[in-house]
Short mmCIF file of the C-alpha atoms (twelve columns), coordinates in Angstrom:
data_MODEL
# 
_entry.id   MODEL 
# 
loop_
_atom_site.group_PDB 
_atom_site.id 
_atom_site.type_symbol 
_atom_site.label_atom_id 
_atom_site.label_alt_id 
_atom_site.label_comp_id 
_atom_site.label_asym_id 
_atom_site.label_seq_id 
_atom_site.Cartn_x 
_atom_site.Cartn_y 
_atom_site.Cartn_z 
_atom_site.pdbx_PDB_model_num 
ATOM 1   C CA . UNK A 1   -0.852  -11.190 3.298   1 
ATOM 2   C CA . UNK A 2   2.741   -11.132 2.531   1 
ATOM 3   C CA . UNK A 3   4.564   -9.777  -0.454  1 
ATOM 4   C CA . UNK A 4   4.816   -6.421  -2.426  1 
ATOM 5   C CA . UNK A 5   1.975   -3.867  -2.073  1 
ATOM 6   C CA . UNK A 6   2.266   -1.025  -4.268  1 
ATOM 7   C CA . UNK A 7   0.962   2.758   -3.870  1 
ATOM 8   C CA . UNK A 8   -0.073  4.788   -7.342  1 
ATOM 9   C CA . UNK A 9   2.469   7.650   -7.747  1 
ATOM 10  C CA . UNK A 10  -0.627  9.920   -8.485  1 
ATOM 11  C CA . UNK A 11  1.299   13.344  -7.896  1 
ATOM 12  C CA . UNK A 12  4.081   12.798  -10.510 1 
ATOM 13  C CA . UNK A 13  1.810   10.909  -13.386 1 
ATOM 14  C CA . UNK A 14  -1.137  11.631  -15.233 1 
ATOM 15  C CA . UNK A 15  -3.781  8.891   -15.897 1 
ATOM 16  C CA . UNK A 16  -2.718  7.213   -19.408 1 
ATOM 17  C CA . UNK A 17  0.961   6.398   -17.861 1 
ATOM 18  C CA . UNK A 18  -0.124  5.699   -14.579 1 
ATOM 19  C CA . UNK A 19  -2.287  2.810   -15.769 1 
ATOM 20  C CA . UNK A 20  0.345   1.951   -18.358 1 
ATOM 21  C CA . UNK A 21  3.125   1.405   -16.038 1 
ATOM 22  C CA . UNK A 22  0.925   0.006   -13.239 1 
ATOM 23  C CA . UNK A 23  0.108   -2.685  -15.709 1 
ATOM 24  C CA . UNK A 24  3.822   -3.818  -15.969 1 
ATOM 25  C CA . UNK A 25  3.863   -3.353  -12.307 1 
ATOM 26  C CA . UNK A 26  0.637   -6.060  -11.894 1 
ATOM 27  C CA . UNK A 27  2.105   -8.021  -14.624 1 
ATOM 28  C CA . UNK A 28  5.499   -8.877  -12.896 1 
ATOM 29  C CA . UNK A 29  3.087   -10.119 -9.826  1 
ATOM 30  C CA . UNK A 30  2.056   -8.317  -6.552  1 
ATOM 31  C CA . UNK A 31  -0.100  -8.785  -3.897  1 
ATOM 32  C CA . UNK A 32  -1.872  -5.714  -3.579  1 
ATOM 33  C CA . UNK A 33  -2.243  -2.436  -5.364  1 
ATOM 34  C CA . UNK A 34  -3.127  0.654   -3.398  1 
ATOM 35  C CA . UNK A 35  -4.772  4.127   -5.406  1 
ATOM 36  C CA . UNK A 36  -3.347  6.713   -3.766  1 
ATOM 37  C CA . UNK A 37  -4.570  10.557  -5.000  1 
ATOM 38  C CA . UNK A 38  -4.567  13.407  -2.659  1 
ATOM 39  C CA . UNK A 39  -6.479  15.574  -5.530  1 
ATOM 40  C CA . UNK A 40  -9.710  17.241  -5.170  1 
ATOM 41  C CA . UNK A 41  -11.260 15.805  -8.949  1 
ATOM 42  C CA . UNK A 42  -14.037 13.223  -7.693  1 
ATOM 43  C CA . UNK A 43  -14.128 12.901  -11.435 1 
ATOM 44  C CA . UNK A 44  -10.724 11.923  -12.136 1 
ATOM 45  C CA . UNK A 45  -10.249 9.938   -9.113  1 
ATOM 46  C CA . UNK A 46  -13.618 8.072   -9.718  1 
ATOM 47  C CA . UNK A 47  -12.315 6.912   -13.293 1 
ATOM 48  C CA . UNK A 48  -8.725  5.963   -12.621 1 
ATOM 49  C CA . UNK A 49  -9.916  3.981   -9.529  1 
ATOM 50  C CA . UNK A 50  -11.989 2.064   -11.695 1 
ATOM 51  C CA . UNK A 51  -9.589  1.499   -14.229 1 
ATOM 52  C CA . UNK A 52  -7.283  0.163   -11.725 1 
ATOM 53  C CA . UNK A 53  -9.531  -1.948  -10.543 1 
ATOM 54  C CA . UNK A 54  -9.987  -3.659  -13.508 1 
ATOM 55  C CA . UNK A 55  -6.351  -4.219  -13.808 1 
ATOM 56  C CA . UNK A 56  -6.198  -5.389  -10.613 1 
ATOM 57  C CA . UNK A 57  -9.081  -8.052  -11.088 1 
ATOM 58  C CA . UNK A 58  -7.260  -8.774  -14.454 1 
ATOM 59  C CA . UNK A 59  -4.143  -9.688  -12.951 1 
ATOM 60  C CA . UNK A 60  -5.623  -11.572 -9.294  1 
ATOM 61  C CA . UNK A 61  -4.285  -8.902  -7.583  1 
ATOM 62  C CA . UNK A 62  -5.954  -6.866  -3.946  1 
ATOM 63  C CA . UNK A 63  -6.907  -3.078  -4.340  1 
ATOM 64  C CA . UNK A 64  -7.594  -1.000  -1.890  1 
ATOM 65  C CA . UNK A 65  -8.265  2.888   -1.463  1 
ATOM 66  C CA . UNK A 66  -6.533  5.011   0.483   1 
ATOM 67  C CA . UNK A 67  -8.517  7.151   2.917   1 
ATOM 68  C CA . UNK A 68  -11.474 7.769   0.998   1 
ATOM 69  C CA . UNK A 69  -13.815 5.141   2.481   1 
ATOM 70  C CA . UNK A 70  -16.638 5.997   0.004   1 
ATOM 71  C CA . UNK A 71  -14.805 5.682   -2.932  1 
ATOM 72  C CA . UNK A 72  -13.844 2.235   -1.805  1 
ATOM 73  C CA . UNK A 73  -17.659 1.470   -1.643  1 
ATOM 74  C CA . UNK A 74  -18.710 3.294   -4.775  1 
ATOM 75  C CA . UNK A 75  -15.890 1.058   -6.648  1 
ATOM 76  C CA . UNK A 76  -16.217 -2.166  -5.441  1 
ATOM 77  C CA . UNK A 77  -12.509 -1.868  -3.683  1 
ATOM 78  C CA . UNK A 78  -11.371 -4.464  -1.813  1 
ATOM 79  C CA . UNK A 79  -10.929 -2.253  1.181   1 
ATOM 80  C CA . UNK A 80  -9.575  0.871   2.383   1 
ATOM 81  C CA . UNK A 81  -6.391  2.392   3.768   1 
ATOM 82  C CA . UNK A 82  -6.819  4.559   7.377   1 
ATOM 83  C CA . UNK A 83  -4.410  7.066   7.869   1 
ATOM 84  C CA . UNK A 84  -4.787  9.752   11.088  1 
ATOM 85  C CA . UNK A 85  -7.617  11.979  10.991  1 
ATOM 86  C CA . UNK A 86  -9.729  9.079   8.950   1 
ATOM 87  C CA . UNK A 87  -12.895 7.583   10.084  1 
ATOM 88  C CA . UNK A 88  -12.721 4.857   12.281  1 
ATOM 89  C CA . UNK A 89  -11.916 1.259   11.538  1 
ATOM 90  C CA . UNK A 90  -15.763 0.269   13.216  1 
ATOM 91  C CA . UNK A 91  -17.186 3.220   10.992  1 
ATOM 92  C CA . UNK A 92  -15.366 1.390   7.797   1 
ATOM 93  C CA . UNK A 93  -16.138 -1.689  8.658   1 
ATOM 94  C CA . UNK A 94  -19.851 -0.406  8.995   1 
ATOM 95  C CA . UNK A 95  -19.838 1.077   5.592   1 
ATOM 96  C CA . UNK A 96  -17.721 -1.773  3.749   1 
ATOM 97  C CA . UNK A 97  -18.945 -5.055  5.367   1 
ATOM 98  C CA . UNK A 98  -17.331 -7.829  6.960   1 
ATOM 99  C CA . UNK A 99  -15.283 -8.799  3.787   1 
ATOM 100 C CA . UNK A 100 -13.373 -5.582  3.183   1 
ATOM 101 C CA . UNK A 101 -9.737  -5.325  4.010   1 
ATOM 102 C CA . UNK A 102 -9.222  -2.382  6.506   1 
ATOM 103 C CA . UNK A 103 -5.659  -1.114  6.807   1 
ATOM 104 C CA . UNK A 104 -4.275  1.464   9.537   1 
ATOM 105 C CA . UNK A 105 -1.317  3.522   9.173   1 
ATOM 106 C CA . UNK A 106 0.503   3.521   12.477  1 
ATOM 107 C CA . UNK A 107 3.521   5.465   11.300  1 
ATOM 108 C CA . UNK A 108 6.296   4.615   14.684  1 
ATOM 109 C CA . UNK A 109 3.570   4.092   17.138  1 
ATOM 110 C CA . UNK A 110 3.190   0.555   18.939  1 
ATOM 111 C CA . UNK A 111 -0.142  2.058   20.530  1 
ATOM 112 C CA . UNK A 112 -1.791  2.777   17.445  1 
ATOM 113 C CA . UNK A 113 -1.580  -0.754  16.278  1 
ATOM 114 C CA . UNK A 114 -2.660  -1.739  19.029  1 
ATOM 115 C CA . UNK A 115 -5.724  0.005   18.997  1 
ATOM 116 C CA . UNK A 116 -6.372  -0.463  15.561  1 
ATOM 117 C CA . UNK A 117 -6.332  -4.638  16.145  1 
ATOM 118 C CA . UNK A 118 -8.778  -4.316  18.971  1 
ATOM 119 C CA . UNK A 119 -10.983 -2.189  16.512  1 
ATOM 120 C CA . UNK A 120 -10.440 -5.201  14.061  1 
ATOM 121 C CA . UNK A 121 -8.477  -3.566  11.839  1 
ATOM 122 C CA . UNK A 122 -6.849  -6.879  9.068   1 
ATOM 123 C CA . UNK A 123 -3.029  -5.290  8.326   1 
ATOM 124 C CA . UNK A 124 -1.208  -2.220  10.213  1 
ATOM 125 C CA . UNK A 125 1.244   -0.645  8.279   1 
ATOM 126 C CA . UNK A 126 4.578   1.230   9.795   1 
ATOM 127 C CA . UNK A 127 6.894   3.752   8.372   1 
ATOM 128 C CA . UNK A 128 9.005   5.676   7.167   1 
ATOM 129 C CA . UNK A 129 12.014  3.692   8.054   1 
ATOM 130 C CA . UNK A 130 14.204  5.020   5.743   1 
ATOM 131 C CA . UNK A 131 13.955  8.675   4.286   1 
ATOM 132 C CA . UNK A 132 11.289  9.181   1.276   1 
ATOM 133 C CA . UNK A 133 10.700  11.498  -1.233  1 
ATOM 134 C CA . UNK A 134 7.106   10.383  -1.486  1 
ATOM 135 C CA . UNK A 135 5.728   12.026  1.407   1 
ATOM 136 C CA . UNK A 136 7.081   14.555  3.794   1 
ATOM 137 C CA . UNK A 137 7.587   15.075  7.453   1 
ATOM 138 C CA . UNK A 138 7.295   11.878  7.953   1 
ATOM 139 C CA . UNK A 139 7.702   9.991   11.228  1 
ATOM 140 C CA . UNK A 140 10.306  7.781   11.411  1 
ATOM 141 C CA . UNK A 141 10.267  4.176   12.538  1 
ATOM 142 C CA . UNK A 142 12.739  1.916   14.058  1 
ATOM 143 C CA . UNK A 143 12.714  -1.818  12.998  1 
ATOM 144 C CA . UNK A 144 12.404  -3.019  16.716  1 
ATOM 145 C CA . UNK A 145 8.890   -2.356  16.170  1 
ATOM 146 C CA . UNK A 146 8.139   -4.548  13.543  1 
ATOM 147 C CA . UNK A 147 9.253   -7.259  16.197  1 
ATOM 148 C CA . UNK A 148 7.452   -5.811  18.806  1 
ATOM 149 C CA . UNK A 149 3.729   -6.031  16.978  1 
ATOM 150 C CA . UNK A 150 4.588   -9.300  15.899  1 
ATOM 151 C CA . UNK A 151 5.089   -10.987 19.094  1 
ATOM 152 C CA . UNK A 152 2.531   -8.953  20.598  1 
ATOM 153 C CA . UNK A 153 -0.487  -8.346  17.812  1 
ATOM 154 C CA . UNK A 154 -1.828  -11.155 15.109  1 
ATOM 155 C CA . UNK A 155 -1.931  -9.267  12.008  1 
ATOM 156 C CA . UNK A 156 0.235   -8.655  9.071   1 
ATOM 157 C CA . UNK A 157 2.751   -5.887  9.355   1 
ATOM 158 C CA . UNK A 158 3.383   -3.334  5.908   1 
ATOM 159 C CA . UNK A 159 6.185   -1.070  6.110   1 
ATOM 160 C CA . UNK A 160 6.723   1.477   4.277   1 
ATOM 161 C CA . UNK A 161 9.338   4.471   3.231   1 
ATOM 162 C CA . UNK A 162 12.272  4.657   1.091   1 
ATOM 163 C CA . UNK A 163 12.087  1.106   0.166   1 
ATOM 164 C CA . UNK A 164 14.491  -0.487  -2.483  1 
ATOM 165 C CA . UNK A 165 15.632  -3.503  -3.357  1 
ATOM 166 C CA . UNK A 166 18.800  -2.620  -2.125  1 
ATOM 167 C CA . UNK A 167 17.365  -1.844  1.821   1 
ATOM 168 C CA . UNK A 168 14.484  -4.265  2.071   1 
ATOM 169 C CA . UNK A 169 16.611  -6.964  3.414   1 
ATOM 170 C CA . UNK A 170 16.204  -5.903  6.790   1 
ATOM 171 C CA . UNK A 171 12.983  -4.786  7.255   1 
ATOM 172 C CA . UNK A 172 12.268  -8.472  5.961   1 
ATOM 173 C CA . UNK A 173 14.526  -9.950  8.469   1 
ATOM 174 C CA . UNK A 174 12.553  -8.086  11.532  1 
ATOM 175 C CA . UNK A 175 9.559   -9.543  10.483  1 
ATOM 176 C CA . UNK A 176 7.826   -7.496  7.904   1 
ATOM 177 C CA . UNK A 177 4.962   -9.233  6.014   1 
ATOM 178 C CA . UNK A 178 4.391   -6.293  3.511   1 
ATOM 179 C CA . UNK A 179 7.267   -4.127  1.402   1 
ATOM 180 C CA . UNK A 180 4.871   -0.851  0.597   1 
ATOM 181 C CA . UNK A 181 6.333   0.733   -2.346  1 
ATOM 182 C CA . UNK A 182 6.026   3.820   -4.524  1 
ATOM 183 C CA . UNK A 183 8.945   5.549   -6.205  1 
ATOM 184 C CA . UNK A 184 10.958  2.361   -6.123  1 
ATOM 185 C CA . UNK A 185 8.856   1.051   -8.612  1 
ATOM 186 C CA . UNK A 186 6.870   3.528   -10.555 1 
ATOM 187 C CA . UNK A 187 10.463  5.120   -10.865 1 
ATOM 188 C CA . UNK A 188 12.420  2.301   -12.135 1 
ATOM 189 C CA . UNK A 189 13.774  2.195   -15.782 1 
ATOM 190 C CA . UNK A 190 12.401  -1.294  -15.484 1 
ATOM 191 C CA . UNK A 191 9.224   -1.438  -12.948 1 
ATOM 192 C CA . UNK A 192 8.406   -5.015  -14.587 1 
ATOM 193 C CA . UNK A 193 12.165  -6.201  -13.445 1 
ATOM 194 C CA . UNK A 194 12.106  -3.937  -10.222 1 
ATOM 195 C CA . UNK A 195 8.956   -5.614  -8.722  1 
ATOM 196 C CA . UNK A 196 10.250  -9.216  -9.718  1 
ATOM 197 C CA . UNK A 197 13.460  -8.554  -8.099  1 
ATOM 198 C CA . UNK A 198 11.557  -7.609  -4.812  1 
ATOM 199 C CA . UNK A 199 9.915   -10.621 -5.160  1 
ATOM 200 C CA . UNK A 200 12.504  -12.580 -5.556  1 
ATOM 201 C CA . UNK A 201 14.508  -11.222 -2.320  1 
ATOM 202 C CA . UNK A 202 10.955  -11.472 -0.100  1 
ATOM 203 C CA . UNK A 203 10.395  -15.104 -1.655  1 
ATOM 204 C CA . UNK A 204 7.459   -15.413 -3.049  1 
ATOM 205 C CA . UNK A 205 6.800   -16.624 -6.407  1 
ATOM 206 C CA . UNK A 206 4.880   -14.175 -8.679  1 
# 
């Protein structure tokens, strides 16, 4: 896994423009998509993951929930996002099969990521590194420890927080496999150009 994974700016747009400029987003080429909601409508959640999905297939792209290990199943996701206080990575794994893709949010914690590859977690994700409007009191993460898991763990790194075009460089350069993006992108003028110039600095061809 290496390349751009996107999160769904849920709290700022409703459905019809969130699929809308997703499309442009999965259009200019990235690896994976992640639905992101924090809302209590099973409903509404239910039918944009869906959607998504569909998009996502359209354009040979990876989508996975975030948190919600049930929706992942009920959708046909291709795995699930584990942030603290989640279930488990086993108890995913359990309720996903073998194939899913199980992500763990370690935010600035080497420990966590370690525990989540000896639970057999596939990607661990770190962050915020720089400050973010997306989420708040965030922890925040120094790039040493991007270097750190990869000498010491054999999984993909994501990292995520205030990521631009303009900052990536870096977290690149220490070893990140994943740029995880929202704002950057589903903020742009331009989210089609915005995602192909991330591309274009992380080298891959999209």
């Amino acid at each position: 896994m290496k390349g751009l994974y996107v999160i769904t700016d849920c709290a700022r747009l409703p459905t019809d423009p969130l699929l809308s400029i997703t499309e442009q987003i999965l259009r200019a080429g990235i690896t994976a998509l992640q639905y992101r909601d924090k809302s209590a409508d099973p409903v509404k959640r239910t039918r944009e993951a869906l959607a998504l999905h569909t998009l996502c297939r359209d354009y040979d792209c990876l989508f996975i929930i975030n948190d919600d290990v049930q929706l992942a199943r009920d959708t046909g996701s291709d795995g699930v996002h584990l942030g603290q206080g989640d279930c488990s990575c086993k108890a995913a794994r359990e309720a996903l099969g073998t194939g899913a893709i199980i992500g763990v949010s370690c935010y600035n914690s080497l420990a966590r990521a370690q525990a989540a590859a000896q639970q057999g977690a596939d990607y661990i994700a770190f962050g915020s590194f720089y400050p973010t409007s997306s989420k708040h009191n965030t922890a925040r993460a120094e790039t040493g420890i991007i270097e750190q898991a990869k000498a010491g763990l054999s999984l993909p790194v994501a990292v995520i927080g205030g990521i631009t075009p303009a900052n990536c460089t870096t977290l690149l350069k220490h070893g990140a496999d994943l740029l995880a993006v929202i704002s950057s992108v589903y903020q742009a003028e331009d989210p089609y150009s915005t995602v192909k110039k991330f591309n274009q600095i992380i080298g891959v061809a999209k």
